[in-house]
Coordinates of C-alpha atoms and ligand atoms in Angstrom, one line a residue:
X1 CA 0.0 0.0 0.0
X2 CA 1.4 3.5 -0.7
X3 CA 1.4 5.7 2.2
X4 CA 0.4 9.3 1.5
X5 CA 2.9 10.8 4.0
X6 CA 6.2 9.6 5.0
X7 CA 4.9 8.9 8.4
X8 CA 3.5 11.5 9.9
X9 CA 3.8 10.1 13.8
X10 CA -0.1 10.1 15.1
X11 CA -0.3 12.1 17.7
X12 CA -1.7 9.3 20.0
X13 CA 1.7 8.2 20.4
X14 CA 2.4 10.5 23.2
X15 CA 5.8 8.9 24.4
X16 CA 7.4 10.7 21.5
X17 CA 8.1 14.1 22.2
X18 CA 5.8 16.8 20.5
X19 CA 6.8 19.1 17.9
X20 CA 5.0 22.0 16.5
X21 CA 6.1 24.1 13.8
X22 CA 4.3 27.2 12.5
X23 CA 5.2 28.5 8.8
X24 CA 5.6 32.0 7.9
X25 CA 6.3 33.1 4.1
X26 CA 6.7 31.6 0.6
X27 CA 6.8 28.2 -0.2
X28 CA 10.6 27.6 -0.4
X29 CA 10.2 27.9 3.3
X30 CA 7.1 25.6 3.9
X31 CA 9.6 22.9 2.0
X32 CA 11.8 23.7 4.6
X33 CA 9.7 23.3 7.2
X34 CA 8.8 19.6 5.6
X35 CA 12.8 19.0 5.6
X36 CA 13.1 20.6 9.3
X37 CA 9.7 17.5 10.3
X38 CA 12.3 15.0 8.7
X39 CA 15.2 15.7 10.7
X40 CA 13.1 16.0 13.6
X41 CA 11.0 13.0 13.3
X42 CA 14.3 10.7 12.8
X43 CA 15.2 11.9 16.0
X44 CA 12.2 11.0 17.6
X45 CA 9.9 13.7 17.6
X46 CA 6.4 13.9 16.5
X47 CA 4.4 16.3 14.8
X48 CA 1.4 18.2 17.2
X49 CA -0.9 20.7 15.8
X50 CA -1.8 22.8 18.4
X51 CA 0.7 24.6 20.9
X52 CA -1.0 23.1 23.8
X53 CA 0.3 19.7 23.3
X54 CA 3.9 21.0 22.4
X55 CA 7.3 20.1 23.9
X56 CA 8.8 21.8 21.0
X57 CA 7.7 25.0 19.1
X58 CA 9.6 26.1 16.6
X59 CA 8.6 28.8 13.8
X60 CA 10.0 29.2 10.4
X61 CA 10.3 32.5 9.8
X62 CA 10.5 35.3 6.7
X63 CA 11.7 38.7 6.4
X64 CA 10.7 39.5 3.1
X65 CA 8.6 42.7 4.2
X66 CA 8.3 44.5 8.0
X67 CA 4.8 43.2 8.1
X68 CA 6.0 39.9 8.2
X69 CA 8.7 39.8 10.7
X70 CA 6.3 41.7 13.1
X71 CA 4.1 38.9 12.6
X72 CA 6.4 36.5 13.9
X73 CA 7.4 38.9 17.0
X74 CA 3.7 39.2 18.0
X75 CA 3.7 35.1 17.6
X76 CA 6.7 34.9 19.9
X77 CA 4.5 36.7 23.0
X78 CA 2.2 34.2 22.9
X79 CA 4.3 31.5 22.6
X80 CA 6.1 33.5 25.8
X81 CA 2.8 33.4 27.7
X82 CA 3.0 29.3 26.5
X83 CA 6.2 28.6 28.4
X84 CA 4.7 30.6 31.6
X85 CA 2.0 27.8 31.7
X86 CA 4.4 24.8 30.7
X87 CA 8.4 26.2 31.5
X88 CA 9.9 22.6 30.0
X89 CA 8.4 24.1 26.5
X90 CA 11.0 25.1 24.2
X91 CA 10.6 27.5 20.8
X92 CA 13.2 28.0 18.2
X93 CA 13.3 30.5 15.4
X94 CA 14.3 29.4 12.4
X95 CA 14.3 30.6 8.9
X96 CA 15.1 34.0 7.4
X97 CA 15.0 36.5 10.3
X98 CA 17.0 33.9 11.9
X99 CA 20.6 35.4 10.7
X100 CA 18.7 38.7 10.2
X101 CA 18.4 39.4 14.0
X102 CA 20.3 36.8 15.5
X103 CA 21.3 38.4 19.2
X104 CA 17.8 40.3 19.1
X105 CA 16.1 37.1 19.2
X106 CA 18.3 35.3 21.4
X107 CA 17.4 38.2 24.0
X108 CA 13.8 37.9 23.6
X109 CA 12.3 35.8 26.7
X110 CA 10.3 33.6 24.6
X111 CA 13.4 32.0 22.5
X112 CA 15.8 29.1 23.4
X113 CA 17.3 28.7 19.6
X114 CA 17.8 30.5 16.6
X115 CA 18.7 28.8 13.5
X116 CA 19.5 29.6 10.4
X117 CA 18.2 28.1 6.6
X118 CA 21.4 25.8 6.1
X119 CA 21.8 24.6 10.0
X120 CA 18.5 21.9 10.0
X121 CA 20.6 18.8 10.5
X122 CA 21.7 20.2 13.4
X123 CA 18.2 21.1 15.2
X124 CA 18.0 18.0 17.5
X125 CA 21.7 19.1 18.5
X126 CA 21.1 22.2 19.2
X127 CA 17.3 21.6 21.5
X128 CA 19.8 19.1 23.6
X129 CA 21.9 22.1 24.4
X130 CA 18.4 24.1 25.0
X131 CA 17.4 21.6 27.4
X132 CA 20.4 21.8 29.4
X133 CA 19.4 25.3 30.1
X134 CA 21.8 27.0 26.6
X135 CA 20.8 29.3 24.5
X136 CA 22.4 28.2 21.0
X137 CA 23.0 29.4 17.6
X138 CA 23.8 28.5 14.3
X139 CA 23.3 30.9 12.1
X140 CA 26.2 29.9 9.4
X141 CA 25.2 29.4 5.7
X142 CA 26.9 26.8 4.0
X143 CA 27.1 27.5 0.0
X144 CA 27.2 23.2 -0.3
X145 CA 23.6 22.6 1.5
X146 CA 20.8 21.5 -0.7
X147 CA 19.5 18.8 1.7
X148 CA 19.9 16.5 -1.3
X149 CA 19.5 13.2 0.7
X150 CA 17.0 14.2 3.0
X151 CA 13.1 13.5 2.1
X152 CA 10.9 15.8 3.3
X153 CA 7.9 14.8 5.4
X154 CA 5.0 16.4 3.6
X155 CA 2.6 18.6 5.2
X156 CA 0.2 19.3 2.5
X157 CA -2.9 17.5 4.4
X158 CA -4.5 16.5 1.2
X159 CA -1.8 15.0 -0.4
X160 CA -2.3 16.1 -3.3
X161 CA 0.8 18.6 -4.2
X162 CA 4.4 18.3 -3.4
X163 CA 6.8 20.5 -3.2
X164 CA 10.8 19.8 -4.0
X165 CA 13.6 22.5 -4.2
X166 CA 15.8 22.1 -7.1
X167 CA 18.2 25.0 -5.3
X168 CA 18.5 27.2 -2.8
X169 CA 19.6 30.6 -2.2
X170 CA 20.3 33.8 -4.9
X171 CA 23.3 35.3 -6.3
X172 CA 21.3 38.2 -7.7
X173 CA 21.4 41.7 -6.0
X174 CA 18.2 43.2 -6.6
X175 CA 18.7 46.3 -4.1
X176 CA 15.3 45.7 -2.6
X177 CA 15.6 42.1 -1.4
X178 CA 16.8 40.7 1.6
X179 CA 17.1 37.1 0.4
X180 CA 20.3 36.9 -0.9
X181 CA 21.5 37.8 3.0
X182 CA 19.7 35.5 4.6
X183 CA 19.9 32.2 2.6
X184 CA 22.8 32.6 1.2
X185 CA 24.7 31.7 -2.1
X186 CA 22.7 29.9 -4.7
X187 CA 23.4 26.4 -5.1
X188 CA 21.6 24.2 -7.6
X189 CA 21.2 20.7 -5.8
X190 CA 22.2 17.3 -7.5
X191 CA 19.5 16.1 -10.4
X192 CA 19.7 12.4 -9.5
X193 CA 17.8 13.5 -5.9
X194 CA 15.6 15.9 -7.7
X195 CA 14.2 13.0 -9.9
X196 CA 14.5 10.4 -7.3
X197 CA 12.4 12.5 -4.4
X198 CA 9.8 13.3 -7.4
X199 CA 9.5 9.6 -8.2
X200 CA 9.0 8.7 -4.5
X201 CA 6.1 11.8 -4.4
X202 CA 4.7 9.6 -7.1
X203 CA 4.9 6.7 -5.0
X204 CA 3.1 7.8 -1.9
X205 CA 0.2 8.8 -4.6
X206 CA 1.0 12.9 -4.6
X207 CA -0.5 13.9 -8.5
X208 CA 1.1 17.5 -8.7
X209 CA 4.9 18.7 -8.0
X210 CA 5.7 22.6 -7.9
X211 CA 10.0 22.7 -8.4
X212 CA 11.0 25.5 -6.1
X213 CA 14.1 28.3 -6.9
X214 CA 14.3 31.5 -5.7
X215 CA 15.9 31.5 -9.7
X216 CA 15.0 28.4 -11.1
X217 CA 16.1 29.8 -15.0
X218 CA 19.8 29.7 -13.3
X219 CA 19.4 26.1 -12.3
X220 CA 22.5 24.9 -13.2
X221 CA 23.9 21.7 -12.3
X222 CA 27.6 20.1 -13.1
X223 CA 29.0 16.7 -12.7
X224 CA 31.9 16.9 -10.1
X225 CA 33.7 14.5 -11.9
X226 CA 33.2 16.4 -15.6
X227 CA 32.2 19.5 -15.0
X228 CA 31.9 20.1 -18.9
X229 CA 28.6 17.9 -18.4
X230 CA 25.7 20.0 -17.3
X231 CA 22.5 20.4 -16.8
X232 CA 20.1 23.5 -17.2
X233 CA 16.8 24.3 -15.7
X234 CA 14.6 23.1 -19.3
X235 CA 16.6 19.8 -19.1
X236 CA 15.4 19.5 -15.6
X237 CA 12.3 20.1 -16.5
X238 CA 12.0 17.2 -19.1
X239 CA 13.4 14.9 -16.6
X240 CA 10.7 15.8 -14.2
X241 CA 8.1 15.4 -16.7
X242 CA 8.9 12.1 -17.7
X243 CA 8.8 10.8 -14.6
X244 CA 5.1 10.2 -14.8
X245 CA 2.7 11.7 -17.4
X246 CA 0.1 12.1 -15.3
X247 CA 1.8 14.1 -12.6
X248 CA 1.3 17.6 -13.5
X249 CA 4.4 19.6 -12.8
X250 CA 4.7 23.2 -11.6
X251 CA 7.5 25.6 -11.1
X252 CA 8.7 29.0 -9.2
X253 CA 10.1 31.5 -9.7
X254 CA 11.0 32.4 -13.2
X255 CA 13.4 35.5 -13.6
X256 CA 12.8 38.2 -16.9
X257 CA 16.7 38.2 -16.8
X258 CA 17.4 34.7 -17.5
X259 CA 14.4 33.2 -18.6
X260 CA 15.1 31.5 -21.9
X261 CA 12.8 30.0 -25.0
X262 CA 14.1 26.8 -24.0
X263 CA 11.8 26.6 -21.2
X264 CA 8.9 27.3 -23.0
X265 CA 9.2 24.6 -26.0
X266 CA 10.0 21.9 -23.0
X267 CA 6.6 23.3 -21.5
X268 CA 5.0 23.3 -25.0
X269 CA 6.1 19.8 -25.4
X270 CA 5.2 18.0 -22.2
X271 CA 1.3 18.4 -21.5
X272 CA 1.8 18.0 -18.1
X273 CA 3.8 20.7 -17.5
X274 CA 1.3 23.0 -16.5
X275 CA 0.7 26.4 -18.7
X276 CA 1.7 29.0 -15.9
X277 CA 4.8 31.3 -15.7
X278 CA 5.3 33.4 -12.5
X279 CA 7.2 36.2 -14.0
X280 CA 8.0 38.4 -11.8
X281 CA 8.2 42.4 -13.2
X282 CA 8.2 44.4 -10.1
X283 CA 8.2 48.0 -11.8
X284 CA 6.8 49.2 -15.7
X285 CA 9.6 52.0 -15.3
X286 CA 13.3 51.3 -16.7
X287 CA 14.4 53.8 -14.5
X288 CA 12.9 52.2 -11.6
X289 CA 14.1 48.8 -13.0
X290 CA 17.6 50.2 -13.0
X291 CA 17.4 51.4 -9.6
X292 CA 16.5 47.9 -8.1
X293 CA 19.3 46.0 -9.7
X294 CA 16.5 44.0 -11.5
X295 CA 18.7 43.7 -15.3
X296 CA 16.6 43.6 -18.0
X297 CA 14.1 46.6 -19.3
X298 CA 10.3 47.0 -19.8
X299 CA 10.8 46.1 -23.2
X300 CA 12.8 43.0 -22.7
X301 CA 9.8 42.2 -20.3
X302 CA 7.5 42.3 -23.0
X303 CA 9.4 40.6 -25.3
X304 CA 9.6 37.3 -22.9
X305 CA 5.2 37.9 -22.9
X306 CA 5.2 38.1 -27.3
X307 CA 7.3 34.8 -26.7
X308 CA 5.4 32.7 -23.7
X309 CA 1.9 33.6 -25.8
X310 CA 3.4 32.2 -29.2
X311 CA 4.9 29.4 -28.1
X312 CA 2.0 28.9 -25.4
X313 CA -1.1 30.3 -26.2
X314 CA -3.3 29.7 -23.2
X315 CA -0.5 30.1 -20.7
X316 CA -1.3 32.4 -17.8
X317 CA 1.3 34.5 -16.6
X318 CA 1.5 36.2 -13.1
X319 CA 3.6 38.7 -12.1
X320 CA 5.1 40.7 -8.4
X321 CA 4.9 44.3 -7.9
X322 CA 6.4 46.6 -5.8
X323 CA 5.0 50.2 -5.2
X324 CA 6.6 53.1 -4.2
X325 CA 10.4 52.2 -4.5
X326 CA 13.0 54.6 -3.5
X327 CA 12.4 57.6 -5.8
X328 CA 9.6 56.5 -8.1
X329 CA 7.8 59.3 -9.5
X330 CA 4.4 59.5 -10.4
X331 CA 5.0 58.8 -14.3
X332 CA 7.3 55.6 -13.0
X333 CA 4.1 54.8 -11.5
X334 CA 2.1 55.4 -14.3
X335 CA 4.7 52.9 -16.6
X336 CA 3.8 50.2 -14.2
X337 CA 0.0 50.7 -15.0
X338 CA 0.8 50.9 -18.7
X339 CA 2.7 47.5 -18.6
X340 CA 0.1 46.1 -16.7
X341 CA -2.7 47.4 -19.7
X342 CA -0.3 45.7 -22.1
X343 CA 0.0 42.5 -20.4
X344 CA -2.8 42.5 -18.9
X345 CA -1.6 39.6 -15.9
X346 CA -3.8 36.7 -14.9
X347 CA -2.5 37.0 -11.3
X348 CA -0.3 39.1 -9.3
X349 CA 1.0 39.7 -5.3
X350 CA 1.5 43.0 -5.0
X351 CA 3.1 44.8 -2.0
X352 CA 4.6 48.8 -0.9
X353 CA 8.1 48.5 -0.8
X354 CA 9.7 48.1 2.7
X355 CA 12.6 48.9 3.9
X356 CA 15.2 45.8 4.5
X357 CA 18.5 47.1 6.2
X358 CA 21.4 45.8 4.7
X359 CA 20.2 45.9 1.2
X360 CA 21.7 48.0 -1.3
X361 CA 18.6 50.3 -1.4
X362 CA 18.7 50.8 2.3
X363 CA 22.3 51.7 2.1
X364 CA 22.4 53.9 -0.6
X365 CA 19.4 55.0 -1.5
X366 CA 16.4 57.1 0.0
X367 CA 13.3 55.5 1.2
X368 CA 11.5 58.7 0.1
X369 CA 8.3 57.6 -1.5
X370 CA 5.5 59.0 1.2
X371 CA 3.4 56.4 3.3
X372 CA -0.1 57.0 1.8
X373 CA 1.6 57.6 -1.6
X374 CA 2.7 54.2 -1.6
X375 CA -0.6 53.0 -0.2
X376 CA -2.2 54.9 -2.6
X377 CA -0.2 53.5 -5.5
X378 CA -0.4 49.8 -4.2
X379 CA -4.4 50.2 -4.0
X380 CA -4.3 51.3 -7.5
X381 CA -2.1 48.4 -8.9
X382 CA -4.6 46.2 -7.0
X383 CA -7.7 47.5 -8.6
X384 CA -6.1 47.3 -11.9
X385 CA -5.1 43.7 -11.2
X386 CA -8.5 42.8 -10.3
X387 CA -10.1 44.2 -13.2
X388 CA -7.4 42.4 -15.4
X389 CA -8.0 38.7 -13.3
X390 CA -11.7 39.2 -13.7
X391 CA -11.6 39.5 -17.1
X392 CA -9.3 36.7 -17.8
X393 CA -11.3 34.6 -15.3
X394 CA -14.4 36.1 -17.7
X395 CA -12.7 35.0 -20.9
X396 CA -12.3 31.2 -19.2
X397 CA -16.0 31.4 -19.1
X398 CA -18.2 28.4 -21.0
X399 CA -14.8 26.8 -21.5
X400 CA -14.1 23.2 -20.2
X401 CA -10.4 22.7 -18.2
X402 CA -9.0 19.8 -16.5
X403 CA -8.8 20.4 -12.9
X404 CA -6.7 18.6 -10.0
X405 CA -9.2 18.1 -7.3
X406 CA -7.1 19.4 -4.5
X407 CA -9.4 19.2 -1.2
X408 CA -12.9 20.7 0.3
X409 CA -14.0 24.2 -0.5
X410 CA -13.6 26.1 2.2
X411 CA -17.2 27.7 2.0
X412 CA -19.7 24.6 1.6
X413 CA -19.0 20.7 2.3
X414 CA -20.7 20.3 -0.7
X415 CA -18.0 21.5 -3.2
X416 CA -14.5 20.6 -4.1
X417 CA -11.5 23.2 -5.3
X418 CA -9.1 22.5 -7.2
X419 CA -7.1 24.2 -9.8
X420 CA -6.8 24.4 -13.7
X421 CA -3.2 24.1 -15.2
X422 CA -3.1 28.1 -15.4
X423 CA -3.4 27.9 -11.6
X424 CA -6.5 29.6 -11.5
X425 CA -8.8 27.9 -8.6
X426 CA -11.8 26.4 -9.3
X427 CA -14.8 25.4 -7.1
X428 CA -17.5 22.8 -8.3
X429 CA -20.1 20.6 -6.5
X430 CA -18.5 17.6 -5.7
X431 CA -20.7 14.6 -8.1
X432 CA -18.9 11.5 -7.8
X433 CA -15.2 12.3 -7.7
X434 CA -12.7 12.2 -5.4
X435 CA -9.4 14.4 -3.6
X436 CA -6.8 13.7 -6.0
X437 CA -8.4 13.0 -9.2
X438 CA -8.7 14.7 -12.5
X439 CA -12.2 16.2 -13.4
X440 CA -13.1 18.1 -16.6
X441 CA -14.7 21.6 -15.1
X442 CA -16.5 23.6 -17.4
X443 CA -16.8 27.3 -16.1
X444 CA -20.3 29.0 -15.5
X445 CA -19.0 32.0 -13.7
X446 CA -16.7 33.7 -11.6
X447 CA -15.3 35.9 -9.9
X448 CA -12.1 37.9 -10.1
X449 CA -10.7 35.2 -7.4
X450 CA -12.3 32.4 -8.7
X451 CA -13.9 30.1 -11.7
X452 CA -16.7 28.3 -10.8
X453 CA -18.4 25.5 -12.4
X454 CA -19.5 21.7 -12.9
X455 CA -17.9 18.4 -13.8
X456 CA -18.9 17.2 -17.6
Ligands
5AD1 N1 9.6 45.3 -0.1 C1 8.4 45.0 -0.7 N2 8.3 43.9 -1.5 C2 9.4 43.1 -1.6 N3 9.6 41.9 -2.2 C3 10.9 41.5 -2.0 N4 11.5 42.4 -1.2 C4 10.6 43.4 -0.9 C5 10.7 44.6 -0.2 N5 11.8 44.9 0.4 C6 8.6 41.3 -3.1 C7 9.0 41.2 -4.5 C8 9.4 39.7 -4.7 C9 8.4 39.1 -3.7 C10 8.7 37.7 -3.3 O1 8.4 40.0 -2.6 O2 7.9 41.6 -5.3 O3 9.2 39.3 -6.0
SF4_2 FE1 15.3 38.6 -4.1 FE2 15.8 39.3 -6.6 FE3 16.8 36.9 -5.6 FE4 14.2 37.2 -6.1 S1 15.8 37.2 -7.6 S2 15.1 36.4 -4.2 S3 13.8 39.4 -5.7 S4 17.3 39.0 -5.0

């Protein structure tokens, strides 16, 4: 029998120690919270989901944006008031902010560990020290960690759709982005693991894989022993998609800068590669796309968009935007509305820039856009999207897709979601199927969130 997990302990078994971990950010980081459950578990711990039964919290963290690290402080006062009612309790701060704020978060009552993204193997370690009354730290990034051998104990509760990083880390400098601080060097991680954790995600029944990069378009792998033979992302690609035909396979993040055709006649070729590109632009203004380090221009962007809808014609395309970057003038604002009119995105995240110390921008540039100018540029991107999503989701209407049924809606017991291969979700009544198969949905209406429809 294939088991849809590899092991989740039940939480019956209450002689193992009980770990709960709480995920903040993208998903890089939730696969790093599935590798941080395998390290554990092999140790002996056992996955709780509620901070009452806890020996062990630990919380993966981001630093992307202010917003999110406050997030995590206001989390770490509750977890304080935690260890008032049970003082054995330990919590440990892993992740991003991790190497950000290192002694700040050793000093904060509620925290017996901080650890950084390349220091998981050494967790169980380093809450042995904890529980001998230390406060450790490992923090170090090590440019060789890809946690090749390691397989990740999935938490998707569906078990539906994996996740697997094919690399870790960034070498690029955008002057906004705190990344390349806090995870270090990228490092593309060996292809013979990448395939052989995919074919075991096959095994335990998962139907979709998403390939994780901060970069994936400089994937790049070379054989130690003949470093002439290598392997680019698109190769990668094909390997994943032969695994199985009938696992759909997913990737993020693409990069305008590197992005090449190659990718998109692999996609073109396999079927289930799925048709959606996470592009992200960040800014419609050259100058603005100068400023954050982002190498390549508006019209390069849309020159990646002529090619993705030749080679692909119903591929949807999403995008990131920031508002209000150092300096960014009204008509820099205005270019980013115009690109969006050209492209017109299926989906987006949009966010006001923030401030990360240590970046190039917060070193040498002026955080000088006004607060409610940003806010007032952000809510205008937003509204734009919306309209642009709504009419895609408007132009998918009457049309049939094939969609992944991925779990129960949210709003009604009654109804399934699931998601097409643009990554548009779908809700329908539930008929006869079941979490985990493929259902053709044809499209009745929507919203600007959401298609909704019946099985044919
Ligand atoms: N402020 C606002 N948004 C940011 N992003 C990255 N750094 C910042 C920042 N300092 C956004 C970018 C990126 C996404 C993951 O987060 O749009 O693509
Ligand atoms: Fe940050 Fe740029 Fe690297 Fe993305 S590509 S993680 S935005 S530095």
């Amino acid at each position: 029998m294939t088991q849809k997990y590899r092991n989740i302990r039940p939480v019956e078994k209450s002689q193992w120690p009980q770990l709960y971990i709480e995920t903040y950010g993208c998903q890089m980081n939730i696969n790093d919270s599935e590798v941080v459950l395998a390290v554990m578990q092999d140790s002996g711990y056992s996955l709780c989901h509620t901070i009452d039964l806890a020996d062990v919290i630990l919380i993966n963290t981001c630093s992307i944006r202010d917003n999110a690290e406050q997030r995590v402080l206001g989390r770490l006062d509750l977890f304080r008031q935690q260890k008032k009612k049970k003082p054995s309790l330990k919590v440990g701060v892993l992740g991003c902010m991790a190497g950000r704020l290192k002694e700040e978060l050793l000093n904060h009552p509620a925290v017996d560990l901080v650890v950084g993204p390349d220091a998981y193997r050494q967790l169980p370690k380093l809450l042995g020290m904890a529980s001998q009354g230390n406060k450790p730290i490992d923090i170090g990034l090590n440019p060789k960690e890809t946690y090749a051998d390691l397989s990740p104990v999935r938490l998707d509760p569906n078990g539906v759709s994996a996740f697997v990083s094919i690399m870790r880390g960034c070498n690029n400098a955008c002057a906004y982005c705190v990344v390349p601080f806090v995870r270090g060097r990228e490092r593309s991680r060996d292809p013979q693991t990448i395939e052989r954790e995919v074919r075991e995600v096959v095994a335990n029944g998962y139907k979709e894989v998403t390939l994780l990069g901060q970069n994936v378009d400089s994937y790049l792998w070379s054989n130690p022993q003949n470093p002439t033979d290598c392997l680019n992302f698109s190769q990668l690609l094909e390997i994943v998609a032969l695994v199985d035909p009938t696992l759909r396979v997913r990737f993020v993040t693409s990069h305008p800068k590197d992005m090449g055709k190659g990718v998109l006649y692999t996609m073109a070729m396999y079927p289930n590669i799925c048709n959606h590109i996470h592009l992200p632009v960040q800014s419609g203004s050259n100058q603005i796309l100068h400023k954050m380090n982002r190498r390549y221009t508006r019209e390069e962007y849309l020159e990646h968009i002529v090619s993705i809808r030749q080679i692909l014609p119903d591929c949807a395309v999403s995008s990131d935007f920031i508002a209000g970057f150092c300096d960014e003038t009204d008509q820099d604002h205005a270019d980013t509305l115009s690109l969006m009119n050209q492209v017109q995105f299926d989906q987006a995240f949009m966010f006001q820039y923030s401030e990360r110390s240590g970046t190039k921008a917060a070193n040498m540039y002026h955080d000088n856009v006004a607060e409610n100018i940003k806010t007032q540029r952000l809510n205008e991107i937003i509204a734009l999207q919306n309209k642009h999503a709504l009419a895609s989701n408007q132009r998918d209407t009457g049309k049939t897709f094939e969609v992944l049924v991925e779990g129960v809606s949210k709003r009604s017991n009654l109804e399934y979601y699931g998601r097409t291969p643009q990554n548009k979700v779908c809700v329908f009544p539930k008929a006869t199927c079941t979490i985990g198969a493929y259902v053709q949905v044809k499209i009745l209406r929507c919203t600007s969130a959401t298609l909704l429809g019946v099985i044919t």
